[in-house]
PDB file of C-alpha atoms in Angstrom:
ATOM      1  CA  MET A   1      19.552  -6.121  16.599  1.00 53.00           C
ATOM      2  CA  SER A   2      20.636  -7.907  13.420  1.00 53.00           C
ATOM      3  CA  ASP A   3      17.051  -7.676  12.140  1.00 60.00           C
ATOM      4  CA  LEU A   4      16.985  -3.966  12.959  1.00 63.00           C
ATOM      5  CA  ARG A   5      20.286  -3.402  11.125  1.00 69.00           C
ATOM      6  CA  LEU A   6      18.915  -5.105   8.024  1.00 65.00           C
ATOM      7  CA  ARG A   7      15.788  -2.965   8.222  1.00 67.00           C
ATOM      8  CA  LEU A   8      17.848   0.217   8.480  1.00 73.00           C
ATOM      9  CA  VAL A   9      20.187  -0.687   5.618  1.00 71.00           C
ATOM     10  CA  SER A  10      17.263  -1.592   3.345  1.00 68.00           C
ATOM     11  CA  ALA A  11      15.458   1.624   4.255  1.00 73.00           C
ATOM     12  CA  VAL A  12      18.533   3.793   3.654  1.00 78.00           C
ATOM     13  CA  ILE A  13      19.013   2.261   0.197  1.00 78.00           C
ATOM     14  CA  LEU A  14      15.408   1.989  -0.988  1.00 83.00           C
ATOM     15  CA  GLY A  15      13.838   5.049   0.665  1.00 85.00           C
ATOM     16  CA  PRO A  16      15.797   7.773  -1.189  1.00 90.00           C
ATOM     17  CA  LEU A  17      15.439   5.856  -4.473  1.00 92.00           C
ATOM     18  CA  VAL A  18      11.668   5.708  -4.130  1.00 92.00           C
ATOM     19  CA  LEU A  19      11.507   9.397  -3.192  1.00 92.00           C
ATOM     20  CA  LEU A  20      13.679  10.366  -6.158  1.00 94.00           C
ATOM     21  CA  ILE A  21      11.531   8.442  -8.639  1.00 95.00           C
ATOM     22  CA  THR A  22       8.371   9.851  -7.056  1.00 94.00           C
ATOM     23  CA  PHE A  23       9.782  13.369  -7.430  1.00 93.00           C
ATOM     24  CA  TRP A  24      10.667  12.628 -11.050  1.00 92.00           C
ATOM     25  CA  GLY A  25       7.159  11.326 -11.768  1.00 91.00           C
ATOM     26  CA  GLY A  26       6.044  10.525 -15.305  1.00 90.00           C
ATOM     27  CA  LEU A  27       6.981   7.229 -16.914  1.00 93.00           C
ATOM     28  CA  ALA A  28       9.642   6.411 -14.292  1.00 95.00           C
ATOM     29  CA  PHE A  29       7.082   6.572 -11.499  1.00 95.00           C
ATOM     30  CA  ALA A  30       4.562   4.576 -13.523  1.00 95.00           C
ATOM     31  CA  ILE A  31       7.126   1.814 -14.102  1.00 96.00           C
ATOM     32  CA  LEU A  32       8.089   1.781 -10.408  1.00 96.00           C
ATOM     33  CA  VAL A  33       4.478   1.424  -9.290  1.00 96.00           C
ATOM     34  CA  LEU A  34       3.707  -1.199 -11.952  1.00 96.00           C
ATOM     35  CA  VAL A  35       6.687  -3.331 -10.894  1.00 95.00           C
ATOM     36  CA  ALA A  36       5.661  -3.015  -7.228  1.00 94.00           C
ATOM     37  CA  ALA A  37       2.069  -3.996  -8.083  1.00 95.00           C
ATOM     38  CA  LEU A  38       3.221  -7.039 -10.082  1.00 95.00           C
ATOM     39  CA  LEU A  39       5.481  -8.166  -7.219  1.00 93.00           C
ATOM     40  CA  PHE A  40       2.591  -7.589  -4.806  1.00 93.00           C
ATOM     41  CA  LEU A  41       0.345  -9.765  -6.974  1.00 94.00           C
ATOM     42  CA  TRP A  42       3.030 -12.460  -7.293  1.00 92.00           C
ATOM     43  CA  GLU A  43       3.374 -12.689  -3.518  1.00 91.00           C
ATOM     44  CA  TRP A  44      -0.404 -12.667  -3.032  1.00 93.00           C
ATOM     45  CA  MET A  45      -0.771 -15.581  -5.436  1.00 90.00           C
ATOM     46  CA  SER A  46       2.137 -17.411  -3.807  1.00 89.00           C
ATOM     47  CA  ILE A  47       0.589 -17.055  -0.347  1.00 90.00           C
ATOM     48  CA  THR A  48      -2.907 -18.065  -1.450  1.00 88.00           C
ATOM     49  CA  GLY A  49      -1.766 -20.928  -3.698  1.00 84.00           C
ATOM     50  CA  THR A  50      -3.300 -19.489  -6.869  1.00 82.00           C
ATOM     51  CA  ARG A  51      -0.068 -19.034  -8.825  1.00 76.00           C
ATOM     52  CA  ASP A  52       0.001 -22.581 -10.216  1.00 73.00           C
ATOM     53  CA  ALA A  53      -3.202 -22.180 -12.251  1.00 72.00           C
ATOM     54  CA  LEU A  54      -1.474 -21.118 -15.482  1.00 73.00           C
ATOM     55  CA  LEU A  55      -4.261 -19.424 -17.471  1.00 81.00           C
ATOM     56  CA  PRO A  56      -5.671 -17.427 -14.519  1.00 81.00           C
ATOM     57  CA  ALA A  57      -2.116 -16.450 -13.534  1.00 85.00           C
ATOM     58  CA  ALA A  58      -1.346 -15.288 -17.078  1.00 88.00           C
ATOM     59  CA  LEU A  59      -4.552 -13.226 -17.174  1.00 89.00           C
ATOM     60  CA  SER A  60      -3.647 -11.718 -13.812  1.00 90.00           C
ATOM     61  CA  PHE A  61      -0.235 -10.544 -14.935  1.00 91.00           C
ATOM     62  CA  LEU A  62      -1.557  -9.167 -18.225  1.00 94.00           C
ATOM     63  CA  THR A  63      -4.286  -7.124 -16.535  1.00 96.00           C
ATOM     64  CA  LEU A  64      -1.996  -4.838 -14.552  1.00 96.00           C
ATOM     65  CA  PRO A  65       0.221  -3.625 -17.448  1.00 96.00           C
ATOM     66  CA  ALA A  66      -2.914  -3.007 -19.529  1.00 96.00           C
ATOM     67  CA  LEU A  67      -4.397  -0.956 -16.689  1.00 96.00           C
ATOM     68  CA  ALA A  68      -1.193   1.073 -16.308  1.00 96.00           C
ATOM     69  CA  VAL A  69      -0.940   1.858 -20.030  1.00 96.00           C
ATOM     70  CA  LEU A  70      -4.573   2.956 -20.229  1.00 95.00           C
ATOM     71  CA  GLN A  71      -4.197   5.190 -17.208  1.00 92.00           C
ATOM     72  CA  VAL A  72      -0.942   6.761 -18.383  1.00 92.00           C
ATOM     73  CA  ILE A  73      -2.474   7.691 -21.746  1.00 92.00           C
ATOM     74  CA  GLY A  74      -5.420   9.330 -19.991  1.00 88.00           C
ATOM     75  CA  LEU A  75      -8.162   6.682 -20.023  1.00 91.00           C
ATOM     76  CA  PRO A  76      -8.721   5.947 -16.302  1.00 89.00           C
ATOM     77  CA  GLU A  77     -12.360   4.894 -16.701  1.00 89.00           C
ATOM     78  CA  ILE A  78     -11.440   2.266 -19.307  1.00 93.00           C
ATOM     79  CA  ALA A  79      -8.559   1.172 -17.081  1.00 93.00           C
ATOM     80  CA  LEU A  80     -11.046   0.426 -14.293  1.00 93.00           C
ATOM     81  CA  ILE A  81     -13.257  -1.518 -16.700  1.00 95.00           C
ATOM     82  CA  VAL A  82     -10.239  -3.607 -17.751  1.00 96.00           C
ATOM     83  CA  LEU A  83      -9.414  -4.253 -14.090  1.00 96.00           C
ATOM     84  CA  VAL A  84     -12.922  -5.496 -13.306  1.00 95.00           C
ATOM     85  CA  ALA A  85     -13.014  -7.602 -16.489  1.00 95.00           C
ATOM     86  CA  GLY A  86      -9.610  -9.091 -15.654  1.00 94.00           C
ATOM     87  CA  SER A  87     -10.701  -9.993 -12.130  1.00 94.00           C
ATOM     88  CA  VAL A  88     -13.893 -11.645 -13.361  1.00 95.00           C
ATOM     89  CA  SER A  89     -11.971 -13.527 -16.056  1.00 93.00           C
ATOM     90  CA  VAL A  90      -9.492 -14.872 -13.499  1.00 92.00           C
ATOM     91  CA  PHE A  91     -12.364 -16.063 -11.311  1.00 92.00           C
ATOM     92  CA  LEU A  92     -14.094 -17.831 -14.195  1.00 92.00           C
ATOM     93  CA  CYS A  93     -10.946 -19.348 -15.709  1.00 89.00           C
ATOM     94  CA  ALA A  94      -9.994 -20.767 -12.316  1.00 84.00           C
ATOM     95  CA  GLY A  95     -13.365 -22.500 -12.146  1.00 82.00           C
ATOM     96  CA  GLY A  96     -14.685 -20.334  -9.340  1.00 80.00           C
ATOM     97  CA  GLY A  97     -14.372 -21.687  -5.834  1.00 84.00           C
ATOM     98  CA  GLN A  98     -11.649 -20.666  -3.390  1.00 86.00           C
ATOM     99  CA  THR A  99      -8.898 -20.590  -6.008  1.00 84.00           C
ATOM    100  CA  GLY A 100     -10.904 -18.335  -8.312  1.00 88.00           C
ATOM    101  CA  ARG A 101     -11.974 -16.056  -5.487  1.00 91.00           C
ATOM    102  CA  TRP A 102      -8.487 -15.565  -4.060  1.00 92.00           C
ATOM    103  CA  GLY A 103      -7.029 -15.081  -7.534  1.00 91.00           C
ATOM    104  CA  ALA A 104      -9.655 -12.505  -8.511  1.00 93.00           C
ATOM    105  CA  GLU A 105      -9.252 -10.643  -5.224  1.00 94.00           C
ATOM    106  CA  GLY A 106      -5.483 -10.497  -5.737  1.00 93.00           C
ATOM    107  CA  VAL A 107      -5.890  -8.939  -9.179  1.00 95.00           C
ATOM    108  CA  LEU A 108      -8.486  -6.475  -7.913  1.00 95.00           C
ATOM    109  CA  PHE A 109      -6.487  -5.449  -4.846  1.00 95.00           C
ATOM    110  CA  SER A 110      -3.136  -5.030  -6.615  1.00 95.00           C
ATOM    111  CA  GLY A 111      -4.857  -3.326  -9.567  1.00 96.00           C
ATOM    112  CA  LEU A 112      -6.614  -0.822  -7.311  1.00 95.00           C
ATOM    113  CA  ALA A 113      -3.289  -0.120  -5.611  1.00 95.00           C
ATOM    114  CA  LEU A 114      -1.645   0.547  -8.977  1.00 95.00           C
ATOM    115  CA  PHE A 115      -4.548   2.695 -10.140  1.00 94.00           C
ATOM    116  CA  SER A 116      -4.674   4.719  -6.911  1.00 93.00           C
ATOM    117  CA  LEU A 117      -0.962   5.483  -6.709  1.00 94.00           C
ATOM    118  CA  LEU A 118      -0.827   6.537 -10.356  1.00 93.00           C
ATOM    119  CA  ALA A 119      -3.912   8.706  -9.890  1.00 90.00           C
ATOM    120  CA  ILE A 120      -2.517  10.415  -6.804  1.00 89.00           C
ATOM    121  CA  ARG A 121       0.809  11.291  -8.434  1.00 90.00           C
ATOM    122  CA  SER A 122      -0.845  12.564 -11.624  1.00 84.00           C
ATOM    123  CA  GLY A 123      -3.249  14.941  -9.873  1.00 71.00           C
ATOM    124  CA  SER A 124      -2.931  18.700  -9.819  1.00 73.00           C
ATOM    125  CA  ASP A 125      -1.070  18.524  -6.502  1.00 81.00           C
ATOM    126  CA  GLY A 126       0.290  15.069  -7.207  1.00 86.00           C
ATOM    127  CA  LEU A 127       3.818  15.530  -5.903  1.00 90.00           C
ATOM    128  CA  LEU A 128       2.629  17.084  -2.647  1.00 91.00           C
ATOM    129  CA  PHE A 129       0.058  14.437  -1.928  1.00 89.00           C
ATOM    130  CA  ALA A 130       2.381  11.568  -2.926  1.00 93.00           C
ATOM    131  CA  PHE A 131       5.007  12.809  -0.452  1.00 95.00           C
ATOM    132  CA  PHE A 132       2.297  13.495   2.123  1.00 94.00           C
ATOM    133  CA  LEU A 133       0.943   9.960   1.767  1.00 94.00           C
ATOM    134  CA  MET A 134       4.397   8.384   2.000  1.00 95.00           C
ATOM    135  CA  SER A 135       5.342  10.453   5.046  1.00 95.00           C
ATOM    136  CA  VAL A 136       2.139   9.429   6.836  1.00 96.00           C
ATOM    137  CA  VAL A 137       2.500   5.729   6.050  1.00 95.00           C
ATOM    138  CA  TRP A 138       6.244   5.557   6.735  1.00 93.00           C
ATOM    139  CA  ALA A 139       5.929   7.494  10.004  1.00 95.00           C
ATOM    140  CA  THR A 140       3.091   5.200  11.057  1.00 96.00           C
ATOM    141  CA  ASP A 141       5.152   2.105  10.317  1.00 91.00           C
ATOM    142  CA  ILE A 142       8.439   3.311  11.831  1.00 90.00           C
ATOM    143  CA  PHE A 143       7.105   4.880  15.015  1.00 93.00           C
ATOM    144  CA  ALA A 144       4.548   2.151  15.660  1.00 93.00           C
ATOM    145  CA  TYR A 145       7.472  -0.296  15.610  1.00 89.00           C
ATOM    146  CA  PHE A 146       9.717   1.684  17.966  1.00 90.00           C
ATOM    147  CA  THR A 147       6.957   2.930  20.283  1.00 94.00           C
ATOM    148  CA  GLY A 148       5.520  -0.556  20.608  1.00 91.00           C
ATOM    149  CA  ARG A 149       8.911  -2.047  21.431  1.00 87.00           C
ATOM    150  CA  ALA A 150       9.702   0.707  23.933  1.00 91.00           C
ATOM    151  CA  LEU A 151       6.378   0.844  25.784  1.00 92.00           C
ATOM    152  CA  GLY A 152       4.794  -2.549  25.204  1.00 87.00           C
ATOM    153  CA  GLY A 153       1.396  -2.988  26.835  1.00 90.00           C
ATOM    154  CA  PRO A 154      -1.899  -4.524  25.655  1.00 92.00           C
ATOM    155  CA  LYS A 155      -1.936  -6.190  22.263  1.00 92.00           C
ATOM    156  CA  LEU A 156      -3.788  -4.540  19.409  1.00 89.00           C
ATOM    157  CA  TRP A 157      -5.121  -7.817  17.965  1.00 85.00           C
ATOM    158  CA  ALA A 158      -3.137 -10.702  19.401  1.00 84.00           C
ATOM    159  CA  ARG A 159      -4.814 -13.445  17.381  1.00 84.00           C
ATOM    160  CA  ILE A 160      -3.864 -11.804  14.072  1.00 87.00           C
ATOM    161  CA  SER A 161      -0.606 -10.002  14.877  1.00 86.00           C
ATOM    162  CA  PRO A 162       0.880 -10.941  18.272  1.00 84.00           C
ATOM    163  CA  LYS A 163       3.607  -8.265  18.252  1.00 85.00           C
ATOM    164  CA  LYS A 164       1.441  -5.199  17.597  1.00 90.00           C
ATOM    165  CA  THR A 165       0.386  -3.164  20.635  1.00 93.00           C
ATOM    166  CA  TRP A 166      -2.004  -0.325  21.313  1.00 94.00           C
ATOM    167  CA  SER A 167       0.937   1.843  22.397  1.00 95.00           C
ATOM    168  CA  GLY A 168       2.588   1.234  19.027  1.00 95.00           C
ATOM    169  CA  ALA A 169      -0.619   2.017  17.143  1.00 95.00           C
ATOM    170  CA  LEU A 170      -1.121   5.292  19.024  1.00 96.00           C
ATOM    171  CA  GLY A 171       2.552   6.236  18.675  1.00 96.00           C
ATOM    172  CA  GLY A 172       2.364   5.622  14.935  1.00 96.00           C
ATOM    173  CA  LEU A 173      -0.836   7.676  14.716  1.00 97.00           C
ATOM    174  CA  PHE A 174       0.681  10.617  16.604  1.00 97.00           C
ATOM    175  CA  PHE A 175       3.908  10.818  14.619  1.00 97.00           C
ATOM    176  CA  ALA A 176       2.130  10.231  11.298  1.00 97.00           C
ATOM    177  CA  THR A 177      -0.032  13.276  12.055  1.00 97.00           C
ATOM    178  CA  VAL A 178       3.052  15.344  12.928  1.00 97.00           C
ATOM    179  CA  PHE A 179       5.050  14.323   9.849  1.00 96.00           C
ATOM    180  CA  GLY A 180       2.109  14.552   7.451  1.00 95.00           C
ATOM    181  CA  THR A 181       1.213  18.030   8.670  1.00 95.00           C
ATOM    182  CA  ALA A 182       4.870  19.075   8.461  1.00 96.00           C
ATOM    183  CA  VAL A 183       5.036  18.011   4.805  1.00 95.00           C
ATOM    184  CA  ALA A 184       1.903  20.042   4.056  1.00 93.00           C
ATOM    185  CA  ALA A 185       3.320  23.051   5.936  1.00 94.00           C
ATOM    186  CA  LEU A 186       6.638  22.884   4.063  1.00 94.00           C
ATOM    187  CA  ALA A 187       4.654  22.939   0.807  1.00 92.00           C
ATOM    188  CA  ASN A 188       2.746  26.047   2.013  1.00 91.00           C
ATOM    189  CA  ALA A 189      -0.533  24.134   1.801  1.00 88.00           C
ATOM    190  CA  GLN A 190      -3.639  25.821   3.142  1.00 87.00           C
ATOM    191  CA  GLY A 191      -5.845  24.434   5.906  1.00 87.00           C
ATOM    192  CA  LEU A 192      -3.270  22.566   7.969  1.00 91.00           C
ATOM    193  CA  LEU A 193      -5.920  21.312  10.390  1.00 92.00           C
ATOM    194  CA  GLY A 194      -7.580  19.589   7.461  1.00 88.00           C
ATOM    195  CA  TRP A 195      -4.292  18.002   6.432  1.00 91.00           C
ATOM    196  CA  ALA A 196      -3.724  16.864  10.032  1.00 94.00           C
ATOM    197  CA  GLY A 197      -7.165  15.248  10.039  1.00 92.00           C
ATOM    198  CA  VAL A 198      -6.456  13.475   6.756  1.00 90.00           C
ATOM    199  CA  ALA A 199      -3.107  12.274   8.133  1.00 94.00           C
ATOM    200  CA  MET A 200      -4.844  10.764  11.162  1.00 95.00           C
ATOM    201  CA  VAL A 201      -7.423   8.966   9.035  1.00 94.00           C
ATOM    202  CA  LEU A 202      -4.830   7.629   6.596  1.00 95.00           C
ATOM    203  CA  SER A 203      -2.629   6.465   9.474  1.00 96.00           C
ATOM    204  CA  VAL A 204      -5.515   4.410  10.846  1.00 96.00           C
ATOM    205  CA  ILE A 205      -6.245   2.995   7.392  1.00 96.00           C
ATOM    206  CA  SER A 206      -2.560   2.196   6.929  1.00 96.00           C
ATOM    207  CA  GLN A 207      -2.542   0.192  10.158  1.00 96.00           C
ATOM    208  CA  ALA A 208      -5.745  -1.549   9.110  1.00 95.00           C
ATOM    209  CA  GLY A 209      -4.056  -2.535   5.846  1.00 94.00           C
ATOM    210  CA  ASP A 210      -1.141  -3.970   7.820  1.00 92.00           C
ATOM    211  CA  LEU A 211      -3.549  -6.013   9.958  1.00 93.00           C
ATOM    212  CA  PHE A 212      -5.402  -7.175   6.840  1.00 93.00           C
ATOM    213  CA  GLU A 213      -2.195  -8.581   5.377  1.00 90.00           C
ATOM    214  CA  SER A 214      -1.358 -10.190   8.727  1.00 89.00           C
ATOM    215  CA  ALA A 215      -4.773 -11.855   8.721  1.00 92.00           C
ATOM    216  CA  ILE A 216      -4.164 -13.293   5.242  1.00 92.00           C
ATOM    217  CA  LYS A 217      -0.743 -14.620   6.250  1.00 88.00           C
ATOM    218  CA  ARG A 218      -2.274 -16.107   9.396  1.00 87.00           C
ATOM    219  CA  ARG A 219      -5.017 -17.702   7.292  1.00 89.00           C
ATOM    220  CA  PHE A 220      -2.417 -19.457   5.111  1.00 88.00           C
ATOM    221  CA  ASP A 221       0.143 -19.998   7.912  1.00 87.00           C
ATOM    222  CA  VAL A 222       2.840 -17.827   6.316  1.00 83.00           C
ATOM    223  CA  LYS A 223       5.301 -15.714   8.314  1.00 78.00           C
ATOM    224  CA  ASP A 224       6.477 -13.313   5.562  1.00 73.00           C
ATOM    225  CA  SER A 225       5.030 -12.627   2.131  1.00 76.00           C
ATOM    226  CA  GLY A 226       8.499 -13.137   0.613  1.00 71.00           C
ATOM    227  CA  GLN A 227      12.223 -12.546   1.073  1.00 70.00           C
ATOM    228  CA  LEU A 228      12.722  -9.765  -1.469  1.00 68.00           C
ATOM    229  CA  ILE A 229      13.767  -7.024   0.978  1.00 63.00           C
ATOM    230  CA  PRO A 230      16.360  -7.970   3.624  1.00 58.00           C
ATOM    231  CA  GLY A 231      14.993  -7.429   7.125  1.00 55.00           C
ATOM    232  CA  HIS A 232      11.535  -6.566   5.827  1.00 57.00           C
ATOM    233  CA  GLY A 233      10.295  -9.709   4.089  1.00 68.00           C
ATOM    234  CA  GLY A 234       8.388  -9.315   0.855  1.00 81.00           C
ATOM    235  CA  ILE A 235       6.958  -6.343  -0.986  1.00 88.00           C
ATOM    236  CA  MET A 236       3.523  -6.979   0.574  1.00 89.00           C
ATOM    237  CA  ASP A 237       5.068  -6.727   4.020  1.00 83.00           C
ATOM    238  CA  ARG A 238       6.379  -3.262   3.185  1.00 85.00           C
ATOM    239  CA  ILE A 239       3.601  -1.633   1.176  1.00 90.00           C
ATOM    240  CA  ASP A 240       0.439  -3.144   2.679  1.00 90.00           C
ATOM    241  CA  GLY A 241      -0.268   0.061   4.610  1.00 93.00           C
ATOM    242  CA  LEU A 242       0.574   2.294   1.644  1.00 95.00           C
ATOM    243  CA  VAL A 243      -1.741   0.289  -0.599  1.00 95.00           C
ATOM    244  CA  ALA A 244      -4.668   0.533   1.809  1.00 95.00           C
ATOM    245  CA  ALA A 245      -4.150   4.252   2.435  1.00 95.00           C
ATOM    246  CA  ALA A 246      -3.811   5.074  -1.280  1.00 94.00           C
ATOM    247  CA  ILE A 247      -6.965   3.181  -2.239  1.00 93.00           C
ATOM    248  CA  PHE A 248      -8.922   4.804   0.588  1.00 92.00           C
ATOM    249  CA  ALA A 249      -7.644   8.283  -0.277  1.00 89.00           C
ATOM    250  CA  VAL A 250      -8.734   7.994  -3.912  1.00 87.00           C
ATOM    251  CA  LEU A 251     -12.081   6.460  -2.951  1.00 83.00           C
ATOM    252  CA  ILE A 252     -12.845   9.305  -0.558  1.00 79.00           C
ATOM    253  CA  GLY A 253     -11.579  11.915  -2.997  1.00 73.00           C
ATOM    254  CA  VAL A 254     -13.826  10.609  -5.779  1.00 65.00           C
ATOM    255  CA  LEU A 255     -16.977   9.775  -3.826  1.00 57.00           C
ATOM    256  CA  LEU A 256     -17.249  12.307  -1.025  1.00 54.00           C
ATOM    257  CA  GLY A 257     -17.109  16.047  -0.556  1.00 45.00           C
ATOM    258  CA  GLY A 258     -15.966  18.037   2.438  1.00 39.00           C
ATOM    259  CA  PRO A 259     -12.574  18.694   4.042  1.00 37.00           C
ATOM    260  CA  LEU A 260     -11.375  15.089   3.829  1.00 39.00           C
ATOM    261  CA  SER A 261     -11.533  15.117   0.030  1.00 45.00           C
ATOM    262  CA  ASP A 262      -9.744  18.442  -0.497  1.00 43.00           C
ATOM    263  CA  PRO A 263      -6.172  17.084  -0.535  1.00 42.00           C
ATOM    264  CA  VAL A 264      -7.122  14.352  -3.030  1.00 43.00           C
ATOM    265  CA  ALA A 265      -9.202  16.463  -5.379  1.00 43.00           C
ATOM    266  CA  GLY A 266      -8.201  16.599  -9.020  1.00 40.00           C
ATOM    267  CA  LEU A 267      -6.655  13.163  -9.262  1.00 39.00           C
ATOM    268  CA  GLY A 268      -7.068  12.988 -13.000  1.00 39.00           C
ATOM    269  CA  LEU A 269     -10.299  10.971 -12.935  1.00 37.00           C
ATOM    270  CA  GLY A 270     -12.277  12.753 -15.598  1.00 34.00           C
TER     271      GLY A 270
END
């Protein structure tokens, strides 16, 4: 119960603040996402033991601000080139091997998260899709937690995340679809069945992102990515699903046609 109280207090304080800054958009949103991406990268490097290599670490933390600036001024293609170059540079400066690989992957993953969230908010329907994405991911996380605790049952992937259950995963999927579709309906969006389908896909991807982070923590024998947020652990523990869903949404929107790409069309990737 004490853990649940901490979770609720943190959510009540941070949730409205994040929503307000997302609504505001512009430079405020860019700064928020950049700070979150840098904290994400810091925790990744702490978990994987790559933070102590000074030159690769410095290159890592210079890459993300450069990417953000280039994207904000309207040069997303160059921003992606800088991200790839930064990742390769970190790998080479770390001498390759496991340290270089984990360091480069951290830069690439956090950089793609930063790029994707900025792209989504800056699109023609940026505010709608940003709120849609957050509602899907937050509903997945919240209702998977409560449904899993209430119903229990078979484990989703016991070796990686012993507490997650299939009942929780399905509960999160159901409520994410309901909340995501409700956000689209309140915005008078067309094709609500399409939005419901996108919500279902992004909910699954969000849960996959959560499992991916759990697998990394299991690999390095770490319980939480950090202690930044009371009751929630680190920033990675809170935004792993959002990061995965945002990256997937932009990837699908850029590469594929059809109904799935409609809500993420026009993300400012000229």
